[in-house]
Coordinates of C-alpha atoms in Angstrom, one line a residue:
X1 CA -13.5 -63.2 -60.4
X2 CA -12.0 -59.7 -60.6
X3 CA -10.7 -59.1 -57.2
X4 CA -10.3 -61.1 -53.9
X5 CA -11.1 -59.6 -50.5
X6 CA -9.9 -61.9 -47.7
X7 CA -9.5 -61.7 -43.9
X8 CA -6.1 -62.7 -42.6
X9 CA -7.9 -65.0 -40.2
X10 CA -10.1 -67.7 -41.9
X11 CA -11.9 -70.6 -40.2
X12 CA -9.6 -73.4 -41.4
X13 CA -6.5 -71.7 -42.7
X14 CA -5.5 -68.0 -43.1
X15 CA -5.4 -65.3 -45.8
X16 CA -1.7 -65.7 -46.4
X17 CA -2.1 -69.4 -47.3
X18 CA -5.0 -68.6 -49.6
X19 CA -2.9 -66.0 -51.4
X20 CA 0.0 -68.4 -51.7
X21 CA -2.2 -71.1 -53.2
X22 CA -3.7 -68.6 -55.7
X23 CA -0.3 -67.5 -56.9
X24 CA 1.0 -71.1 -57.2
X25 CA -2.0 -71.8 -59.5
X26 CA -1.3 -68.8 -61.7
X27 CA -4.2 -66.8 -60.4
X28 CA -3.1 -63.1 -60.6
X29 CA -6.3 -61.3 -59.5
X30 CA -5.7 -58.4 -57.1
X31 CA -5.8 -59.6 -53.5
X32 CA -6.8 -57.2 -50.7
X33 CA -6.2 -58.3 -47.1
X34 CA -8.4 -57.3 -44.2
X35 CA -6.5 -57.0 -40.9
X36 CA -6.9 -55.8 -37.4
X37 CA -4.7 -53.0 -36.0
X38 CA -2.7 -55.5 -34.0
X39 CA -1.7 -57.5 -37.1
X40 CA 0.6 -55.0 -38.8
X41 CA 3.5 -57.4 -39.4
X42 CA 1.2 -59.9 -41.0
X43 CA -0.1 -57.1 -43.3
X44 CA 3.5 -56.4 -44.3
X45 CA 4.1 -60.1 -45.0
X46 CA 1.0 -60.3 -47.1
X47 CA 2.1 -57.4 -49.3
X48 CA 5.5 -59.0 -49.7
X49 CA 3.8 -62.2 -50.7
X50 CA 1.9 -60.4 -53.5
X51 CA -1.1 -58.8 -52.0
X52 CA -2.2 -55.7 -53.8
X53 CA -3.3 -53.8 -50.7
X54 CA -4.7 -54.2 -47.2
X55 CA -7.5 -52.5 -45.2
X56 CA -7.8 -52.2 -41.4
X57 CA -10.9 -53.3 -39.6
X58 CA -13.5 -52.1 -38.9
X59 CA -13.9 -51.6 -42.6
X60 CA -15.3 -48.4 -43.9
X61 CA -17.3 -48.8 -47.1
X62 CA -16.0 -45.8 -49.0
X63 CA -12.4 -46.7 -48.2
X64 CA -13.0 -50.3 -49.2
X65 CA -14.6 -49.2 -52.5
X66 CA -11.7 -46.9 -53.3
X67 CA -9.2 -49.7 -52.6
X68 CA -11.1 -52.1 -54.9
X69 CA -11.3 -49.6 -57.7
X70 CA -7.5 -48.8 -57.3
X71 CA -6.6 -52.5 -57.3
X72 CA -8.7 -53.3 -60.4
X73 CA -7.4 -50.2 -62.3
X74 CA -3.8 -51.2 -61.5
X75 CA -4.5 -54.8 -62.7
X76 CA -6.1 -53.6 -65.9
X77 CA -3.2 -51.3 -66.6
X78 CA -0.7 -54.1 -66.1
X79 CA -2.7 -56.6 -68.2
X80 CA -3.0 -54.1 -71.1
X81 CA 0.7 -53.3 -71.0
X82 CA 0.0 -49.6 -70.7
X83 CA 3.0 -47.5 -70.1
X84 CA 1.3 -44.4 -69.0
X85 CA -2.0 -43.2 -67.6
X86 CA -3.9 -42.7 -64.4
X87 CA -6.0 -45.5 -62.8
X88 CA -9.5 -45.6 -64.3
X89 CA -10.9 -44.5 -60.9
X90 CA -9.5 -41.0 -61.4
X91 CA -10.3 -40.2 -65.1
X92 CA -10.5 -36.5 -64.7
X93 CA -7.5 -35.9 -62.5
X94 CA -5.4 -32.8 -63.3
X95 CA -2.2 -31.4 -61.9
X96 CA -1.0 -27.8 -62.5
X97 CA 2.7 -27.4 -62.6
X98 CA 3.5 -31.1 -62.7
X99 CA 3.1 -33.9 -65.2
X100 CA -0.3 -35.5 -64.9
X101 CA 0.6 -38.8 -66.5
X102 CA 2.0 -41.5 -64.2
X103 CA 3.5 -44.9 -65.0
X104 CA 1.1 -47.8 -64.6
X105 CA 2.2 -49.8 -61.5
X106 CA 1.2 -52.9 -59.7
X107 CA 2.5 -51.4 -56.4
X108 CA 0.2 -49.1 -54.5
X109 CA 1.2 -45.4 -54.5
X110 CA 0.1 -45.0 -50.9
X111 CA -1.3 -46.8 -47.9
X112 CA -3.5 -45.7 -45.0
X113 CA -1.7 -47.3 -42.1
X114 CA -3.1 -49.0 -39.0
X115 CA -2.0 -46.8 -36.2
X116 CA -4.4 -44.9 -34.0
X117 CA -3.2 -41.6 -35.5
X118 CA -4.0 -43.0 -39.0
X119 CA -7.3 -44.4 -38.0
X120 CA -8.3 -41.0 -36.5
X121 CA -7.1 -39.2 -39.6
X122 CA -9.2 -41.3 -42.0
X123 CA -12.2 -41.2 -39.7
X124 CA -12.2 -37.4 -40.2
X125 CA -11.7 -37.9 -44.0
X126 CA -14.7 -40.2 -44.2
X127 CA -16.8 -37.8 -42.1
X128 CA -16.2 -34.7 -44.2
X129 CA -15.7 -36.1 -47.7
X130 CA -19.4 -36.5 -48.6
X131 CA -20.2 -33.0 -47.4
X132 CA -19.8 -29.7 -49.4
X133 CA -17.7 -28.1 -46.6
X134 CA -14.4 -26.5 -47.4
X135 CA -11.5 -28.3 -45.7
X136 CA -8.2 -26.9 -44.4
X137 CA -5.5 -29.6 -44.1
X138 CA -2.7 -28.7 -41.6
X139 CA 0.6 -30.5 -41.5
X140 CA 4.3 -30.4 -42.0
X141 CA 5.9 -30.8 -45.4
X142 CA 6.0 -34.4 -46.6
X143 CA 3.1 -35.7 -44.5
X144 CA 0.8 -36.5 -47.4
X145 CA -1.5 -33.6 -47.5
X146 CA -2.3 -33.9 -51.2
X147 CA -3.1 -37.6 -50.8
X148 CA -5.7 -36.7 -48.2
X149 CA -7.1 -34.0 -50.4
X150 CA -7.5 -36.6 -53.2
X151 CA -9.2 -39.0 -50.8
X152 CA -11.7 -36.2 -49.8
X153 CA -12.4 -35.7 -53.5
X154 CA -12.8 -39.4 -54.2
X155 CA -15.2 -39.8 -51.3
X156 CA -17.3 -36.8 -52.3
X157 CA -20.3 -36.5 -54.6
X158 CA -17.9 -34.7 -57.0
X159 CA -15.7 -37.7 -57.5
X160 CA -16.6 -38.0 -61.2
X161 CA -15.4 -34.4 -61.7
X162 CA -11.9 -33.1 -62.0
X163 CA -9.4 -32.7 -59.2
X164 CA -7.1 -29.7 -59.9
X165 CA -4.1 -29.1 -57.7
X166 CA -2.2 -25.8 -57.5
X167 CA 1.0 -25.2 -55.5
X168 CA 0.5 -21.7 -54.4
X169 CA 4.1 -21.3 -53.4
X170 CA 5.2 -21.9 -57.0
X171 CA 2.9 -19.4 -58.6
X172 CA 4.6 -16.1 -59.3
X173 CA 2.6 -13.1 -58.0
X174 CA 2.4 -11.4 -61.4
X175 CA 0.8 -14.4 -63.1
X176 CA -1.4 -15.6 -60.1
X177 CA -4.6 -14.1 -61.5
X178 CA -4.0 -15.9 -64.8
X179 CA -3.3 -19.2 -63.1
X180 CA -6.4 -19.0 -61.0
X181 CA -8.9 -17.3 -63.3
X182 CA -7.4 -17.6 -66.8
X183 CA -6.8 -15.0 -69.5
X184 CA -7.8 -14.1 -73.0
X185 CA -5.5 -13.8 -75.9
X186 CA -3.6 -10.5 -75.9
X187 CA -4.4 -9.7 -72.3
X188 CA -0.7 -9.2 -71.6
X189 CA 2.7 -9.8 -73.3
X190 CA 3.0 -13.5 -73.9
X191 CA -0.7 -14.2 -73.8
X192 CA -0.8 -15.7 -77.3
X193 CA -3.9 -17.9 -76.7
X194 CA -6.8 -18.0 -74.4
X195 CA -6.2 -19.9 -71.2
X196 CA -8.7 -21.5 -68.8
X197 CA -7.8 -20.9 -65.2
X198 CA -7.8 -23.4 -62.3
X199 CA -11.2 -22.4 -61.1
X200 CA -12.8 -23.2 -64.5
X201 CA -10.7 -26.3 -64.9
X202 CA -12.0 -27.6 -61.5
X203 CA -15.6 -26.6 -62.0
X204 CA -17.8 -29.6 -61.1
X205 CA -15.0 -31.0 -59.0
X206 CA -12.4 -30.1 -56.4
X207 CA -9.8 -27.4 -56.4
X208 CA -6.9 -28.1 -54.1
X209 CA -4.7 -25.1 -53.1
X210 CA -1.5 -26.4 -51.6
X211 CA 0.6 -24.0 -49.4
X212 CA -2.2 -21.5 -49.4
X213 CA -0.4 -19.4 -46.8
X214 CA 2.1 -18.4 -49.4
X215 CA -0.4 -16.3 -51.4
X216 CA 0.2 -12.6 -51.5
X217 CA -2.4 -10.3 -49.9
X218 CA -3.7 -8.9 -53.1
X219 CA -4.2 -12.4 -54.6
X220 CA -6.0 -13.4 -51.4
X221 CA -8.5 -10.6 -52.1
X222 CA -9.2 -11.9 -55.6
X223 CA -9.5 -15.5 -54.3
X224 CA -12.0 -14.5 -51.7
X225 CA -14.1 -12.7 -54.3
X226 CA -14.1 -15.8 -56.5
X227 CA -15.1 -18.1 -53.6
X228 CA -17.9 -15.8 -52.4
X229 CA -19.4 -15.0 -55.8
X230 CA -18.8 -18.4 -57.4
X231 CA -17.8 -16.6 -60.6
X232 CA -14.5 -15.5 -62.2
X233 CA -13.3 -13.0 -64.8
X234 CA -10.3 -14.0 -66.9
X235 CA -7.6 -11.4 -67.2
X236 CA -8.4 -9.1 -70.1
X237 CA -12.0 -10.2 -70.4
X238 CA -15.1 -8.2 -69.6
X239 CA -17.2 -11.4 -69.2
X240 CA -17.5 -13.4 -66.1
X241 CA -17.8 -17.2 -65.9
X242 CA -19.8 -19.1 -63.3
X243 CA -17.8 -21.8 -61.5
X244 CA -18.9 -24.7 -59.2
X245 CA -16.0 -26.0 -57.1
X246 CA -15.4 -27.6 -53.7
X247 CA -12.3 -26.0 -52.1
X248 CA -9.7 -28.0 -50.2
X249 CA -6.6 -26.1 -49.0
X250 CA -3.4 -27.1 -47.2
X251 CA -0.6 -25.4 -45.4
X252 CA 2.4 -26.1 -43.2
X253 CA 2.1 -22.6 -41.6
X254 CA 0.0 -21.4 -38.7
X255 CA -2.6 -19.4 -40.5
X256 CA -4.2 -18.1 -37.3
X257 CA -0.9 -16.4 -36.4
X258 CA -0.8 -15.0 -39.9
X259 CA -4.3 -13.6 -39.4
X260 CA -3.2 -12.0 -36.2
X261 CA -0.1 -10.6 -37.9
X262 CA -2.2 -9.1 -40.7
X263 CA -0.5 -11.2 -43.5
X264 CA -3.5 -13.4 -44.1
X265 CA -7.1 -12.2 -44.5
X266 CA -9.4 -13.3 -41.6
X267 CA -12.5 -13.5 -43.9
X268 CA -10.6 -15.8 -46.3
X269 CA -9.3 -17.9 -43.4
X270 CA -12.9 -18.6 -42.3
X271 CA -14.1 -19.3 -45.8
X272 CA -11.4 -22.0 -46.4
X273 CA -11.6 -23.4 -42.9
X274 CA -15.1 -24.9 -42.4
X275 CA -13.5 -28.1 -41.3
X276 CA -9.8 -28.7 -40.3
X277 CA -7.8 -31.9 -40.6
X278 CA -4.4 -32.1 -38.9
X279 CA -1.9 -34.5 -40.5
X280 CA 0.1 -36.7 -38.1
X281 CA 3.9 -36.6 -38.6
X282 CA 5.6 -39.9 -39.5
X283 CA 7.3 -40.2 -36.1
X284 CA 3.8 -40.2 -34.5
X285 CA 2.3 -43.0 -36.6
X286 CA 3.8 -45.9 -34.7
X287 CA 3.9 -49.2 -36.5
X288 CA 2.9 -47.5 -39.7
X289 CA 6.5 -46.4 -40.1
X290 CA 7.7 -49.9 -41.2
X291 CA 4.6 -50.3 -43.4
X292 CA 5.6 -47.2 -45.3
X293 CA 9.2 -48.3 -45.4
X294 CA 8.1 -51.6 -47.0
X295 CA 5.9 -49.8 -49.5
X296 CA 8.7 -47.4 -50.6
X297 CA 11.0 -50.3 -50.9
X298 CA 8.6 -52.0 -53.3
X299 CA 8.1 -48.8 -55.3
X300 CA 11.9 -48.4 -55.6
X301 CA 12.4 -52.0 -56.6
X302 CA 9.9 -51.4 -59.5
X303 CA 11.4 -48.1 -60.5
X304 CA 15.0 -49.1 -60.3
X305 CA 14.5 -52.7 -61.5
X306 CA 15.9 -54.1 -58.3
X307 CA 14.8 -57.1 -56.2
X308 CA 15.5 -56.1 -52.6
X309 CA 13.4 -58.3 -50.2
X310 CA 13.4 -56.3 -47.0
X311 CA 15.3 -54.8 -44.1
X312 CA 17.7 -56.5 -41.7
X313 CA 17.3 -55.9 -38.0
X314 CA 19.9 -53.1 -37.9
X315 CA 18.1 -51.2 -40.7
X316 CA 14.7 -51.6 -39.0
X317 CA 16.1 -50.3 -35.8
X318 CA 17.7 -47.3 -37.5
X319 CA 14.4 -46.6 -39.3
X320 CA 12.4 -46.6 -36.1
X321 CA 14.9 -44.5 -34.1
X322 CA 15.1 -41.7 -36.7
X323 CA 12.7 -38.7 -36.2
X324 CA 12.0 -38.2 -39.9
X325 CA 11.7 -34.4 -39.9
X326 CA 11.0 -34.6 -43.7
X327 CA 8.3 -37.2 -43.0
X328 CA 7.1 -39.5 -45.8
X329 CA 9.0 -37.5 -48.5
X330 CA 12.3 -37.9 -46.6
X331 CA 11.7 -41.6 -46.0
X332 CA 10.8 -42.3 -49.6
X333 CA 14.0 -40.7 -50.9
X334 CA 16.1 -42.4 -48.2
X335 CA 14.8 -45.8 -49.0
X336 CA 15.1 -45.3 -52.7
X337 CA 18.8 -44.6 -52.3
X338 CA 19.1 -47.6 -50.0
X339 CA 17.5 -49.9 -52.6
X340 CA 20.0 -48.7 -55.1
X341 CA 23.0 -49.1 -52.7
X342 CA 22.0 -52.5 -51.3
X343 CA 24.5 -55.2 -52.3
X344 CA 22.5 -58.1 -50.8
X345 CA 18.8 -59.0 -50.8
X346 CA 18.2 -56.9 -47.7
X347 CA 18.8 -53.3 -46.8
X348 CA 21.3 -52.8 -43.9
X349 CA 21.8 -49.9 -41.6
X350 CA 24.9 -48.9 -43.7
X351 CA 22.7 -48.5 -46.8
X352 CA 20.4 -45.9 -45.0
X353 CA 21.8 -42.4 -45.6
X354 CA 20.1 -41.0 -42.4
X355 CA 21.8 -37.9 -41.0
X356 CA 21.3 -35.9 -37.8
X357 CA 18.3 -33.5 -38.3
X358 CA 19.3 -30.0 -39.1
X359 CA 18.2 -27.4 -36.6
X360 CA 17.6 -23.7 -37.2
X361 CA 20.8 -22.9 -35.4
X362 CA 22.8 -24.7 -38.1
X363 CA 21.3 -22.6 -40.9
X364 CA 23.2 -19.4 -41.5
X365 CA 22.2 -16.6 -43.9
X366 CA 23.8 -16.7 -47.3
X367 CA 25.8 -13.6 -46.8
X368 CA 27.9 -15.5 -44.1
X369 CA 31.1 -17.2 -45.0
X370 CA 31.0 -20.8 -46.0
X371 CA 29.7 -23.0 -48.8
X372 CA 26.7 -21.5 -50.4
X373 CA 25.5 -24.9 -51.8
X374 CA 25.8 -26.7 -48.5
X375 CA 23.9 -23.9 -46.7
X376 CA 21.1 -24.1 -49.3
X377 CA 20.9 -27.9 -48.8
X378 CA 20.8 -27.5 -45.0
X379 CA 18.1 -24.9 -45.2
X380 CA 16.0 -27.1 -47.5
X381 CA 16.4 -30.1 -45.1
X382 CA 15.5 -28.0 -42.1
X383 CA 12.4 -26.7 -44.0
X384 CA 11.4 -30.2 -45.1
X385 CA 11.6 -29.1 -48.7
X386 CA 9.4 -26.0 -48.2
X387 CA 11.1 -23.4 -50.5
X388 CA 9.5 -20.4 -48.8
X389 CA 10.6 -21.4 -45.3
X390 CA 14.1 -22.3 -46.6
X391 CA 14.4 -18.9 -48.3
X392 CA 13.4 -17.1 -45.1
X393 CA 16.1 -19.0 -43.2
X394 CA 18.7 -18.0 -45.7
X395 CA 17.7 -14.3 -45.7
X396 CA 16.6 -14.3 -49.4
X397 CA 13.4 -14.3 -51.3
X398 CA 11.9 -17.4 -53.0
X399 CA 12.8 -16.3 -56.5
X400 CA 16.5 -15.9 -55.5
X401 CA 16.5 -19.3 -54.0
X402 CA 15.2 -20.8 -57.2
X403 CA 17.9 -19.0 -59.2
X404 CA 20.6 -20.4 -56.9
X405 CA 19.1 -23.9 -57.1
X406 CA 19.2 -23.7 -60.9
X407 CA 22.8 -22.4 -60.7
X408 CA 23.9 -25.5 -58.8
X409 CA 21.7 -27.9 -60.8
X410 CA 19.4 -28.8 -57.9
X411 CA 16.0 -30.2 -58.5
X412 CA 13.2 -27.8 -57.7

């Protein structure tokens, strides 16, 4: 027996009792609970009791298969004592600009949710994933756009191929061609070896371009050509290389307005937008909010070696009343701090460092009087972590913002 899939409602007992009996007898197999949309609190209780994951009914086969693979991969990593490595379900996963290796964990990295907004979101994911269509994911910072991109990849016919993610906002304009298309040794100062670009790395799989709206106009031209011709030419090379990618893009900007303003190419917009998925904000995901809070608490417990059991009534009320402008990213950081601060076995309202959301009126340009550091923090909070938007609010460019963040020792 490798994994257990159980409904919460069984003829004689229930799934929670079955889970409890298994754990008492030392059976540690991954346990996935099936639940209806109305049983959110029971799903939370099951995960607190040791369930690996849950899935909402009606069950969709591709989502169920992915959850089973993830649960078995996590269990295998835990049993082998591995300290690093991706789950076996994602062997070719690649991340540009970030470490690809992640610690093995028995706690899920994400959950789907049971709200109507979540159900609608993953219905669209299941619909488009098996197709070859390009997908544009729209949503505010911190809503989980990259997770949805990975789900599209995992549900596609390219799932055995690589998933390569590029943060377009973090790619300097002068090296963008090298990042996307590669270069040959000696192509420019500092090119001491050949480099495969993201298009070649992703060939046979999926290329995810995050914050695609941040690309400069000339890079958009090069990108459009590569998509249309399905071939790329590394910087400094006379030879072209054929590539076979599925393109998924994401942005927190209104690209149709950018097209109207002439800052984003209309032909590229239509190329990357064969199908659109809109990410719901955390405040619109109903009962999912407390499910995510519980997940982030469990992750923080594991990371910080703590044993917090849950939230008291005051903390739960504070969580549900907050608007979460930074969405899942803000909640994860807030709860991680709360787990560290909690003195008892439950998080209280006092442990939750939730502040009044910053509005654009509170963010002054950097040349105004006042604390530069505090204004940078305020701009980043207002922008939900989006560096380009924060820089615009401060009246500086993105590179200057990075330099100032380095000056104050702030994490990028």
